[in-house]
Amino acid sequence: MVVEFTGIDVSTDELGGAGTHARHSGVASVVVADLAAATIWVEELLDFLPSNVNELAPIVSTDDPDNRATPEAGELIPTTSTGSYDVRDVITSIADDGIYLELKPRWAGNVITAFTHMAGYSVGIVANQPISLAGTLDIPASQKAARFVAFCDAFNIPVLTLVDTPGFYPGKDLEWRGMIRHGAQLVFAYARATVPRICVILRKSYGGAYIVMDSKEMGNDLCLAWPCAELAVMGAGQAAAILQRRATPEERAAFEADYTARLLNPYIAAERGYIDAVIDPADTRREICASLHMLRDKREAIRSRKHDNTPL
């Protein structure tokens, strides 16, 4: 029928198979080998969820100490701002027993969405993935993260956001497809969420993506940053290209060095209240677990309304 109506020859799997919906459409959360594997995966997922939306997820017992140091987390970050790493390794280092369950791993790989436990609490993690599109946000990534944040909020699961992004992915195609509108879906999901929200800036947090990734302006409960964090409108190279476009190479190099030294650090943001604390990466798990204990009884008044005006 597809060939008859469109003239395009396409296989059944290409049109709507498991691989297509896992990699391209984002409809499938996971692809498994058989029913037994699907049952195991669903059981693992249900371990993170409450029995209904009016309850909190159960606290599970763990032998992993809340105050366990995580020095390996900071060692994962490359010495250069353009270097890449797998943010899954950071998640493994801070999670209870290093265990987490990733949703939609084959779709929008530039953002990771996963459930884990920390201090026994169920936690939903949204993390930029530097090894895919440098961790930039595009339309699929915005949709994936927004859907996950809304899922966590619906089931009273705290959201932990790990930030390392140079901004939104540029391009005419994305703009024509409504990048701003889809990016607004992620803004909307965070702004609407009433669950505990903790943000940790691992490295880069530039431009509009800084705001979107659960910044203090979005109303998070706690914003932490590692010492190597860079909060700015843009990186030094991009700033030099705009502000020093008529300068000599030597002048541009000097500008970039000064820009990096003065502006690309978390301490100015901390002074102005955009960050609550700059922490040693080794203390990341301890700080997050302590925050989860503190926010356990968080309650927000929800206004009665007909429905939200979601930017679909």
PDB file of C-alpha atoms in Angstrom:
ATOM      1  CA  MET A   1       0.000   0.000   0.000  1.00  0.00           C
ATOM      2  CA  VAL A   2       2.865   2.385   0.788  1.00  0.00           C
ATOM      3  CA  VAL A   3       4.327   1.872  -2.670  1.00  0.00           C
ATOM      4  CA  GLU A   4       0.915   2.377  -4.248  1.00  0.00           C
ATOM      5  CA  PHE A   5       0.268   5.710  -2.515  1.00  0.00           C
ATOM      6  CA  THR A   6       3.789   7.164  -2.322  1.00  0.00           C
ATOM      7  CA  GLY A   7       5.809   5.353  -4.949  1.00  0.00           C
ATOM      8  CA  ILE A   8       8.454   4.598  -2.312  1.00  0.00           C
ATOM      9  CA  ASP A   9       9.492   0.993  -1.773  1.00  0.00           C
ATOM     10  CA  VAL A  10       9.970   0.375   1.953  1.00  0.00           C
ATOM     11  CA  SER A  11      10.152  -2.799   4.009  1.00  0.00           C
ATOM     12  CA  THR A  12       7.788  -3.546   6.872  1.00  0.00           C
ATOM     13  CA  ASP A  13      10.615  -3.208   9.385  1.00  0.00           C
ATOM     14  CA  GLU A  14      11.739   0.134   7.971  1.00  0.00           C
ATOM     15  CA  LEU A  15       8.195   1.442   8.047  1.00  0.00           C
ATOM     16  CA  GLY A  16       7.203   0.432  11.552  1.00  0.00           C
ATOM     17  CA  GLY A  17       9.427  -2.273  12.989  1.00  0.00           C
ATOM     18  CA  ALA A  18      10.893  -2.398  16.479  1.00  0.00           C
ATOM     19  CA  GLY A  19      14.181  -0.918  15.335  1.00  0.00           C
ATOM     20  CA  THR A  20      12.464   1.980  13.608  1.00  0.00           C
ATOM     21  CA  HIS A  21      10.433   2.911  16.661  1.00  0.00           C
ATOM     22  CA  ALA A  22      13.431   2.507  18.964  1.00  0.00           C
ATOM     23  CA  ARG A  23      15.892   4.548  16.873  1.00  0.00           C
ATOM     24  CA  HIS A  24      13.883   7.016  14.817  1.00  0.00           C
ATOM     25  CA  SER A  25      10.396   7.689  16.190  1.00  0.00           C
ATOM     26  CA  GLY A  26      11.091   7.276  19.899  1.00  0.00           C
ATOM     27  CA  VAL A  27       7.851   5.346  20.364  1.00  0.00           C
ATOM     28  CA  ALA A  28       9.575   2.286  21.855  1.00  0.00           C
ATOM     29  CA  SER A  29      11.193   2.700  25.265  1.00  0.00           C
ATOM     30  CA  VAL A  30      13.260  -0.455  24.859  1.00  0.00           C
ATOM     31  CA  VAL A  31      13.707  -3.382  22.489  1.00  0.00           C
ATOM     32  CA  VAL A  32      14.113  -6.819  24.072  1.00  0.00           C
ATOM     33  CA  ALA A  33      14.667 -10.297  22.693  1.00  0.00           C
ATOM     34  CA  ASP A  34      11.500 -12.024  23.868  1.00  0.00           C
ATOM     35  CA  LEU A  35       8.580 -11.997  26.306  1.00  0.00           C
ATOM     36  CA  ALA A  36      10.721 -13.249  29.181  1.00  0.00           C
ATOM     37  CA  ALA A  37      13.172 -10.386  28.736  1.00  0.00           C
ATOM     38  CA  ALA A  38      10.280  -7.923  28.464  1.00  0.00           C
ATOM     39  CA  THR A  39       8.837  -9.220  31.737  1.00  0.00           C
ATOM     40  CA  ILE A  40      12.169  -8.779  33.503  1.00  0.00           C
ATOM     41  CA  TRP A  41      12.528  -5.231  32.155  1.00  0.00           C
ATOM     42  CA  VAL A  42       9.026  -4.251  33.268  1.00  0.00           C
ATOM     43  CA  GLU A  43       9.694  -5.677  36.737  1.00  0.00           C
ATOM     44  CA  GLU A  44      12.845  -3.571  36.964  1.00  0.00           C
ATOM     45  CA  LEU A  45      10.902  -0.484  35.907  1.00  0.00           C
ATOM     46  CA  LEU A  46       8.140  -1.085  38.442  1.00  0.00           C
ATOM     47  CA  ASP A  47      10.744  -1.217  41.217  1.00  0.00           C
ATOM     48  CA  PHE A  48      11.169   2.532  40.756  1.00  0.00           C
ATOM     49  CA  LEU A  49       7.470   3.442  40.687  1.00  0.00           C
ATOM     50  CA  PRO A  50       4.808   3.841  43.383  1.00  0.00           C
ATOM     51  CA  SER A  51       1.641   1.770  43.169  1.00  0.00           C
ATOM     52  CA  ASN A  52      -0.313   4.883  42.098  1.00  0.00           C
ATOM     53  CA  VAL A  53       0.129   8.621  41.584  1.00  0.00           C
ATOM     54  CA  ASN A  54      -1.081   9.459  45.096  1.00  0.00           C
ATOM     55  CA  GLU A  55       1.801   7.639  46.777  1.00  0.00           C
ATOM     56  CA  LEU A  56       5.556   8.039  46.942  1.00  0.00           C
ATOM     57  CA  ALA A  57       7.852   5.436  45.472  1.00  0.00           C
ATOM     58  CA  PRO A  58       9.046   2.953  48.102  1.00  0.00           C
ATOM     59  CA  ILE A  59      12.454   3.503  49.670  1.00  0.00           C
ATOM     60  CA  VAL A  60      14.620   0.457  49.049  1.00  0.00           C
ATOM     61  CA  SER A  61      17.364  -0.757  51.347  1.00  0.00           C
ATOM     62  CA  THR A  62      20.958  -0.408  50.184  1.00  0.00           C
ATOM     63  CA  ASP A  63      24.404  -1.075  51.591  1.00  0.00           C
ATOM     64  CA  ASP A  64      25.840   1.761  49.516  1.00  0.00           C
ATOM     65  CA  PRO A  65      26.660   4.590  51.984  1.00  0.00           C
ATOM     66  CA  ASP A  66      25.085   7.985  51.339  1.00  0.00           C
ATOM     67  CA  ASN A  67      28.429   9.673  51.974  1.00  0.00           C
ATOM     68  CA  ARG A  68      30.459   7.442  49.636  1.00  0.00           C
ATOM     69  CA  ALA A  69      33.068   9.568  47.895  1.00  0.00           C
ATOM     70  CA  THR A  70      32.960   9.724  44.093  1.00  0.00           C
ATOM     71  CA  PRO A  71      36.387  11.031  43.006  1.00  0.00           C
ATOM     72  CA  GLU A  72      36.184   8.961  39.825  1.00  0.00           C
ATOM     73  CA  ALA A  73      33.287  11.116  38.626  1.00  0.00           C
ATOM     74  CA  GLY A  74      35.446  14.209  38.302  1.00  0.00           C
ATOM     75  CA  GLU A  75      38.267  12.243  36.690  1.00  0.00           C
ATOM     76  CA  LEU A  76      35.965  11.422  33.777  1.00  0.00           C
ATOM     77  CA  ILE A  77      35.872  15.044  32.594  1.00  0.00           C
ATOM     78  CA  PRO A  78      38.491  15.774  29.885  1.00  0.00           C
ATOM     79  CA  THR A  79      40.972  18.555  30.524  1.00  0.00           C
ATOM     80  CA  THR A  80      39.783  20.397  27.400  1.00  0.00           C
ATOM     81  CA  SER A  81      36.281  21.798  27.046  1.00  0.00           C
ATOM     82  CA  THR A  82      35.898  20.111  23.662  1.00  0.00           C
ATOM     83  CA  GLY A  83      36.778  16.621  24.894  1.00  0.00           C
ATOM     84  CA  SER A  84      34.018  14.039  25.187  1.00  0.00           C
ATOM     85  CA  TYR A  85      33.137  11.359  27.736  1.00  0.00           C
ATOM     86  CA  ASP A  86      30.247   9.019  28.448  1.00  0.00           C
ATOM     87  CA  VAL A  87      27.934  10.578  31.032  1.00  0.00           C
ATOM     88  CA  ARG A  88      26.672   7.077  31.843  1.00  0.00           C
ATOM     89  CA  ASP A  89      29.940   6.614  33.730  1.00  0.00           C
ATOM     90  CA  VAL A  90      29.058   9.596  35.931  1.00  0.00           C
ATOM     91  CA  ILE A  91      25.623   8.099  36.589  1.00  0.00           C
ATOM     92  CA  THR A  92      27.200   4.760  37.495  1.00  0.00           C
ATOM     93  CA  SER A  93      29.574   6.436  39.948  1.00  0.00           C
ATOM     94  CA  ILE A  94      26.844   8.248  41.915  1.00  0.00           C
ATOM     95  CA  ALA A  95      23.969   5.722  41.766  1.00  0.00           C
ATOM     96  CA  ASP A  96      23.259   3.196  44.509  1.00  0.00           C
ATOM     97  CA  ASP A  97      25.496   0.213  43.725  1.00  0.00           C
ATOM     98  CA  GLY A  98      26.115   1.711  40.280  1.00  0.00           C
ATOM     99  CA  ILE A  99      22.755   0.449  38.980  1.00  0.00           C
ATOM    100  CA  TYR A 100      20.352   2.365  36.738  1.00  0.00           C
ATOM    101  CA  LEU A 101      17.686   1.623  34.121  1.00  0.00           C
ATOM    102  CA  GLU A 102      17.871   3.643  30.911  1.00  0.00           C
ATOM    103  CA  LEU A 103      14.753   4.467  28.887  1.00  0.00           C
ATOM    104  CA  LYS A 104      14.826   5.014  25.115  1.00  0.00           C
ATOM    105  CA  PRO A 105      18.587   4.353  24.855  1.00  0.00           C
ATOM    106  CA  ARG A 106      18.552   4.149  21.039  1.00  0.00           C
ATOM    107  CA  TRP A 107      16.648   7.381  20.414  1.00  0.00           C
ATOM    108  CA  ALA A 108      18.013  10.902  20.858  1.00  0.00           C
ATOM    109  CA  GLY A 109      21.339   9.685  22.181  1.00  0.00           C
ATOM    110  CA  ASN A 110      22.457  13.228  22.988  1.00  0.00           C
ATOM    111  CA  VAL A 111      20.387  13.086  26.172  1.00  0.00           C
ATOM    112  CA  ILE A 112      20.173  10.212  28.654  1.00  0.00           C
ATOM    113  CA  THR A 113      16.987   9.459  30.599  1.00  0.00           C
ATOM    114  CA  ALA A 114      17.192   6.831  33.303  1.00  0.00           C
ATOM    115  CA  PHE A 115      15.809   5.681  36.628  1.00  0.00           C
ATOM    116  CA  THR A 116      18.080   4.869  39.530  1.00  0.00           C
ATOM    117  CA  HIS A 117      18.124   4.769  43.317  1.00  0.00           C
ATOM    118  CA  MET A 118      20.103   7.145  45.504  1.00  0.00           C
ATOM    119  CA  ALA A 119      20.017   6.733  49.273  1.00  0.00           C
ATOM    120  CA  GLY A 120      17.259   4.238  48.510  1.00  0.00           C
ATOM    121  CA  TYR A 121      15.047   6.880  46.873  1.00  0.00           C
ATOM    122  CA  SER A 122      13.790   6.469  43.320  1.00  0.00           C
ATOM    123  CA  VAL A 123      15.320   9.183  41.142  1.00  0.00           C
ATOM    124  CA  GLY A 124      14.810  10.110  37.499  1.00  0.00           C
ATOM    125  CA  ILE A 125      17.972  11.314  35.765  1.00  0.00           C
ATOM    126  CA  VAL A 126      18.150  13.608  32.750  1.00  0.00           C
ATOM    127  CA  ALA A 127      21.719  14.027  31.497  1.00  0.00           C
ATOM    128  CA  ASN A 128      23.334  15.597  28.457  1.00  0.00           C
ATOM    129  CA  GLN A 129      25.500  13.063  26.611  1.00  0.00           C
ATOM    130  CA  PRO A 130      28.746  14.649  25.313  1.00  0.00           C
ATOM    131  CA  ILE A 131      29.649  11.688  23.084  1.00  0.00           C
ATOM    132  CA  SER A 132      26.561  12.294  20.937  1.00  0.00           C
ATOM    133  CA  LEU A 133      26.251  15.628  19.105  1.00  0.00           C
ATOM    134  CA  ALA A 134      28.456  17.092  21.864  1.00  0.00           C
ATOM    135  CA  GLY A 135      25.474  16.975  24.218  1.00  0.00           C
ATOM    136  CA  THR A 136      23.562  19.647  22.310  1.00  0.00           C
ATOM    137  CA  LEU A 137      19.785  19.799  22.485  1.00  0.00           C
ATOM    138  CA  ASP A 138      17.787  19.168  19.323  1.00  0.00           C
ATOM    139  CA  ILE A 139      14.126  18.340  18.724  1.00  0.00           C
ATOM    140  CA  PRO A 140      14.256  14.605  19.620  1.00  0.00           C
ATOM    141  CA  ALA A 141      16.359  15.281  22.730  1.00  0.00           C
ATOM    142  CA  SER A 142      13.951  17.979  23.915  1.00  0.00           C
ATOM    143  CA  GLN A 143      10.965  15.692  23.367  1.00  0.00           C
ATOM    144  CA  LYS A 144      12.643  12.756  25.078  1.00  0.00           C
ATOM    145  CA  ALA A 145      13.675  14.744  28.146  1.00  0.00           C
ATOM    146  CA  ALA A 146      10.323  16.557  28.408  1.00  0.00           C
ATOM    147  CA  ARG A 147       8.377  13.305  28.304  1.00  0.00           C
ATOM    148  CA  PHE A 148      10.600  11.801  30.985  1.00  0.00           C
ATOM    149  CA  VAL A 149      10.382  14.804  33.323  1.00  0.00           C
ATOM    150  CA  ALA A 150       6.584  14.722  32.999  1.00  0.00           C
ATOM    151  CA  PHE A 151       6.614  10.980  33.723  1.00  0.00           C
ATOM    152  CA  CYS A 152       8.658  11.503  36.892  1.00  0.00           C
ATOM    153  CA  ASP A 153       6.439  14.363  38.025  1.00  0.00           C
ATOM    154  CA  ALA A 154       3.293  12.275  37.497  1.00  0.00           C
ATOM    155  CA  PHE A 155       4.606   9.535  39.781  1.00  0.00           C
ATOM    156  CA  ASN A 156       6.228  11.744  42.452  1.00  0.00           C
ATOM    157  CA  ILE A 157       9.789  10.800  41.537  1.00  0.00           C
ATOM    158  CA  PRO A 158      12.539  13.401  42.142  1.00  0.00           C
ATOM    159  CA  VAL A 159      14.403  14.613  39.064  1.00  0.00           C
ATOM    160  CA  LEU A 160      18.196  14.915  38.950  1.00  0.00           C
ATOM    161  CA  THR A 161      19.580  16.856  35.980  1.00  0.00           C
ATOM    162  CA  LEU A 162      23.235  16.482  34.980  1.00  0.00           C
ATOM    163  CA  VAL A 163      24.226  19.338  32.696  1.00  0.00           C
ATOM    164  CA  ASP A 164      26.978  19.441  30.090  1.00  0.00           C
ATOM    165  CA  THR A 165      25.731  21.129  26.936  1.00  0.00           C
ATOM    166  CA  PRO A 166      27.092  23.827  24.613  1.00  0.00           C
ATOM    167  CA  GLY A 167      23.571  24.843  23.609  1.00  0.00           C
ATOM    168  CA  PHE A 168      20.914  23.998  21.057  1.00  0.00           C
ATOM    169  CA  TYR A 169      21.975  22.251  17.866  1.00  0.00           C
ATOM    170  CA  PRO A 170      21.998  24.867  15.079  1.00  0.00           C
ATOM    171  CA  GLY A 171      20.560  24.475  11.619  1.00  0.00           C
ATOM    172  CA  LYS A 172      17.883  25.597   9.192  1.00  0.00           C
ATOM    173  CA  ASP A 173      16.169  22.213   9.212  1.00  0.00           C
ATOM    174  CA  LEU A 174      15.612  22.278  12.972  1.00  0.00           C
ATOM    175  CA  GLU A 175      14.371  25.854  12.906  1.00  0.00           C
ATOM    176  CA  TRP A 176      11.882  25.065  10.157  1.00  0.00           C
ATOM    177  CA  ARG A 177      10.625  22.064  12.138  1.00  0.00           C
ATOM    178  CA  GLY A 178       9.970  24.213  15.209  1.00  0.00           C
ATOM    179  CA  MET A 179      13.038  23.868  17.421  1.00  0.00           C
ATOM    180  CA  ILE A 180      11.865  26.719  19.637  1.00  0.00           C
ATOM    181  CA  ARG A 181       8.452  25.144  20.102  1.00  0.00           C
ATOM    182  CA  HIS A 182       9.886  21.726  20.920  1.00  0.00           C
ATOM    183  CA  GLY A 183      12.502  23.227  23.216  1.00  0.00           C
ATOM    184  CA  ALA A 184       9.650  24.954  25.012  1.00  0.00           C
ATOM    185  CA  GLN A 185       8.185  21.531  25.783  1.00  0.00           C
ATOM    186  CA  LEU A 186      11.194  20.799  27.993  1.00  0.00           C
ATOM    187  CA  VAL A 187      10.952  24.227  29.626  1.00  0.00           C
ATOM    188  CA  PHE A 188       7.271  23.575  30.269  1.00  0.00           C
ATOM    189  CA  ALA A 189       7.891  20.108  31.740  1.00  0.00           C
ATOM    190  CA  TYR A 190      10.437  21.410  34.242  1.00  0.00           C
ATOM    191  CA  ALA A 191       8.412  24.500  35.160  1.00  0.00           C
ATOM    192  CA  ARG A 192       5.298  22.428  35.775  1.00  0.00           C
ATOM    193  CA  ALA A 193       7.030  19.743  37.852  1.00  0.00           C
ATOM    194  CA  THR A 194       6.372  19.885  41.593  1.00  0.00           C
ATOM    195  CA  VAL A 195       8.673  17.018  42.596  1.00  0.00           C
ATOM    196  CA  PRO A 196      12.107  17.650  44.152  1.00  0.00           C
ATOM    197  CA  ARG A 197      14.460  18.911  41.448  1.00  0.00           C
ATOM    198  CA  ILE A 198      18.237  18.896  41.777  1.00  0.00           C
ATOM    199  CA  CYS A 199      20.595  20.180  39.086  1.00  0.00           C
ATOM    200  CA  VAL A 200      24.337  19.471  38.890  1.00  0.00           C
ATOM    201  CA  ILE A 201      26.360  21.337  36.264  1.00  0.00           C
ATOM    202  CA  LEU A 202      29.245  19.058  35.317  1.00  0.00           C
ATOM    203  CA  ARG A 203      30.959  21.208  32.710  1.00  0.00           C
ATOM    204  CA  LYS A 204      29.432  23.356  29.947  1.00  0.00           C
ATOM    205  CA  SER A 205      26.130  25.163  30.375  1.00  0.00           C
ATOM    206  CA  TYR A 206      25.768  27.694  27.579  1.00  0.00           C
ATOM    207  CA  GLY A 207      23.083  29.963  26.230  1.00  0.00           C
ATOM    208  CA  GLY A 208      19.427  29.041  26.115  1.00  0.00           C
ATOM    209  CA  ALA A 209      20.225  25.426  26.950  1.00  0.00           C
ATOM    210  CA  TYR A 210      21.489  26.596  30.350  1.00  0.00           C
ATOM    211  CA  ILE A 211      18.025  27.907  31.166  1.00  0.00           C
ATOM    212  CA  VAL A 212      16.190  24.903  29.735  1.00  0.00           C
ATOM    213  CA  MET A 213      18.202  22.287  31.652  1.00  0.00           C
ATOM    214  CA  ASP A 214      16.439  22.992  34.965  1.00  0.00           C
ATOM    215  CA  SER A 215      18.352  26.124  35.901  1.00  0.00           C
ATOM    216  CA  LYS A 216      17.660  28.184  39.003  1.00  0.00           C
ATOM    217  CA  GLU A 217      15.467  30.406  36.822  1.00  0.00           C
ATOM    218  CA  MET A 218      13.293  27.366  36.129  1.00  0.00           C
ATOM    219  CA  GLY A 219      12.665  26.974  39.858  1.00  0.00           C
ATOM    220  CA  ASN A 220      14.833  24.021  40.803  1.00  0.00           C
ATOM    221  CA  ASP A 221      15.271  23.246  44.489  1.00  0.00           C
ATOM    222  CA  LEU A 222      19.047  22.969  44.430  1.00  0.00           C
ATOM    223  CA  CYS A 223      21.688  23.845  41.846  1.00  0.00           C
ATOM    224  CA  LEU A 224      25.214  22.527  42.317  1.00  0.00           C
ATOM    225  CA  ALA A 225      28.253  22.889  40.075  1.00  0.00           C
ATOM    226  CA  TRP A 226      31.649  21.284  39.775  1.00  0.00           C
ATOM    227  CA  PRO A 227      34.690  23.628  39.782  1.00  0.00           C
ATOM    228  CA  CYS A 228      35.224  22.985  36.054  1.00  0.00           C
ATOM    229  CA  ALA A 229      31.698  24.181  35.215  1.00  0.00           C
ATOM    230  CA  GLU A 230      31.382  26.890  32.562  1.00  0.00           C
ATOM    231  CA  LEU A 231      28.254  29.070  32.642  1.00  0.00           C
ATOM    232  CA  ALA A 232      28.048  31.628  29.872  1.00  0.00           C
ATOM    233  CA  VAL A 233      26.088  32.827  26.893  1.00  0.00           C
ATOM    234  CA  MET A 234      28.642  31.052  24.702  1.00  0.00           C
ATOM    235  CA  GLY A 235      32.158  29.642  24.736  1.00  0.00           C
ATOM    236  CA  ALA A 236      35.327  31.683  24.331  1.00  0.00           C
ATOM    237  CA  GLY A 237      35.797  30.776  20.666  1.00  0.00           C
ATOM    238  CA  GLN A 238      32.277  31.778  19.714  1.00  0.00           C
ATOM    239  CA  ALA A 239      32.537  35.019  21.683  1.00  0.00           C
ATOM    240  CA  ALA A 240      35.799  35.894  19.958  1.00  0.00           C
ATOM    241  CA  ALA A 241      34.285  35.204  16.545  1.00  0.00           C
ATOM    242  CA  ILE A 242      31.588  37.797  17.255  1.00  0.00           C
ATOM    243  CA  LEU A 243      33.341  40.409  19.367  1.00  0.00           C
ATOM    244  CA  GLN A 244      36.829  40.173  17.858  1.00  0.00           C
ATOM    245  CA  ARG A 245      36.068  39.350  14.242  1.00  0.00           C
ATOM    246  CA  ARG A 246      38.360  42.130  12.976  1.00  0.00           C
ATOM    247  CA  ALA A 247      41.151  41.387  15.439  1.00  0.00           C
ATOM    248  CA  THR A 248      44.446  39.708  14.631  1.00  0.00           C
ATOM    249  CA  PRO A 249      44.921  36.035  15.575  1.00  0.00           C
ATOM    250  CA  GLU A 250      47.109  37.111  18.482  1.00  0.00           C
ATOM    251  CA  GLU A 251      44.469  39.534  19.753  1.00  0.00           C
ATOM    252  CA  ARG A 252      41.749  36.898  19.457  1.00  0.00           C
ATOM    253  CA  ALA A 253      43.876  34.383  21.348  1.00  0.00           C
ATOM    254  CA  ALA A 254      44.437  36.913  24.121  1.00  0.00           C
ATOM    255  CA  PHE A 255      40.715  37.686  24.227  1.00  0.00           C
ATOM    256  CA  GLU A 256      39.819  33.995  24.487  1.00  0.00           C
ATOM    257  CA  ALA A 257      42.314  33.456  27.301  1.00  0.00           C
ATOM    258  CA  ASP A 258      40.949  36.437  29.234  1.00  0.00           C
ATOM    259  CA  TYR A 259      37.324  35.410  28.557  1.00  0.00           C
ATOM    260  CA  THR A 260      38.013  31.895  29.813  1.00  0.00           C
ATOM    261  CA  ALA A 261      39.841  33.045  32.929  1.00  0.00           C
ATOM    262  CA  ARG A 262      37.330  35.717  33.939  1.00  0.00           C
ATOM    263  CA  LEU A 263      33.969  34.359  32.830  1.00  0.00           C
ATOM    264  CA  LEU A 264      34.044  30.607  32.225  1.00  0.00           C
ATOM    265  CA  ASN A 265      33.862  29.506  35.833  1.00  0.00           C
ATOM    266  CA  PRO A 266      31.013  28.798  38.262  1.00  0.00           C
ATOM    267  CA  TYR A 267      31.993  31.293  40.934  1.00  0.00           C
ATOM    268  CA  ILE A 268      30.481  34.390  39.329  1.00  0.00           C
ATOM    269  CA  ALA A 269      27.181  32.526  38.978  1.00  0.00           C
ATOM    270  CA  ALA A 270      27.436  31.403  42.600  1.00  0.00           C
ATOM    271  CA  GLU A 271      28.020  34.979  43.757  1.00  0.00           C
ATOM    272  CA  ARG A 272      24.857  36.067  41.950  1.00  0.00           C
ATOM    273  CA  GLY A 273      22.700  33.246  43.286  1.00  0.00           C
ATOM    274  CA  TYR A 274      22.384  31.164  40.123  1.00  0.00           C
ATOM    275  CA  ILE A 275      24.261  28.307  41.799  1.00  0.00           C
ATOM    276  CA  ASP A 276      23.748  27.241  45.403  1.00  0.00           C
ATOM    277  CA  ALA A 277      27.180  25.680  45.857  1.00  0.00           C
ATOM    278  CA  VAL A 278      30.333  24.735  43.987  1.00  0.00           C
ATOM    279  CA  ILE A 279      31.241  21.232  45.116  1.00  0.00           C
ATOM    280  CA  ASP A 280      34.114  18.808  44.756  1.00  0.00           C
ATOM    281  CA  PRO A 281      33.104  16.038  42.324  1.00  0.00           C
ATOM    282  CA  ALA A 282      34.067  13.571  45.043  1.00  0.00           C
ATOM    283  CA  ASP A 283      31.197  14.945  47.158  1.00  0.00           C
ATOM    284  CA  THR A 284      28.551  14.657  44.439  1.00  0.00           C
ATOM    285  CA  ARG A 285      26.779  11.561  45.741  1.00  0.00           C
ATOM    286  CA  ARG A 286      26.879  12.811  49.328  1.00  0.00           C
ATOM    287  CA  GLU A 287      25.388  16.195  48.397  1.00  0.00           C
ATOM    288  CA  ILE A 288      22.626  14.668  46.263  1.00  0.00           C
ATOM    289  CA  CYS A 289      21.667  12.092  48.893  1.00  0.00           C
ATOM    290  CA  ALA A 290      21.556  14.756  51.609  1.00  0.00           C
ATOM    291  CA  SER A 291      19.353  16.900  49.374  1.00  0.00           C
ATOM    292  CA  LEU A 292      16.971  14.007  48.717  1.00  0.00           C
ATOM    293  CA  HIS A 293      16.550  13.508  52.463  1.00  0.00           C
ATOM    294  CA  MET A 294      15.916  17.231  52.910  1.00  0.00           C
ATOM    295  CA  LEU A 295      13.384  17.399  50.073  1.00  0.00           C
ATOM    296  CA  ARG A 296      11.551  14.200  50.930  1.00  0.00           C
ATOM    297  CA  ASP A 297       8.580  16.092  52.361  1.00  0.00           C
ATOM    298  CA  LYS A 298       8.506  18.843  49.734  1.00  0.00           C
ATOM    299  CA  ARG A 299       4.970  19.923  48.905  1.00  0.00           C
ATOM    300  CA  GLU A 300       3.812  22.514  46.393  1.00  0.00           C
ATOM    301  CA  ALA A 301       0.305  23.884  46.170  1.00  0.00           C
ATOM    302  CA  ILE A 302      -1.169  22.963  42.803  1.00  0.00           C
ATOM    303  CA  ARG A 303      -3.708  25.419  41.465  1.00  0.00           C
ATOM    304  CA  SER A 304      -6.944  24.042  40.120  1.00  0.00           C
ATOM    305  CA  ARG A 305      -7.112  24.497  36.368  1.00  0.00           C
ATOM    306  CA  LYS A 306      -8.927  23.026  33.423  1.00  0.00           C
ATOM    307  CA  HIS A 307      -5.710  21.924  31.729  1.00  0.00           C
ATOM    308  CA  ASP A 308      -2.215  23.123  30.902  1.00  0.00           C
ATOM    309  CA  ASN A 309      -1.528  24.993  27.693  1.00  0.00           C
ATOM    310  CA  THR A 310       1.290  22.667  26.667  1.00  0.00           C
ATOM    311  CA  PRO A 311       3.443  23.894  23.721  1.00  0.00           C
ATOM    312  CA  LEU A 312       2.714  20.864  21.529  1.00  0.00           C
TER     313      LEU A 312
END
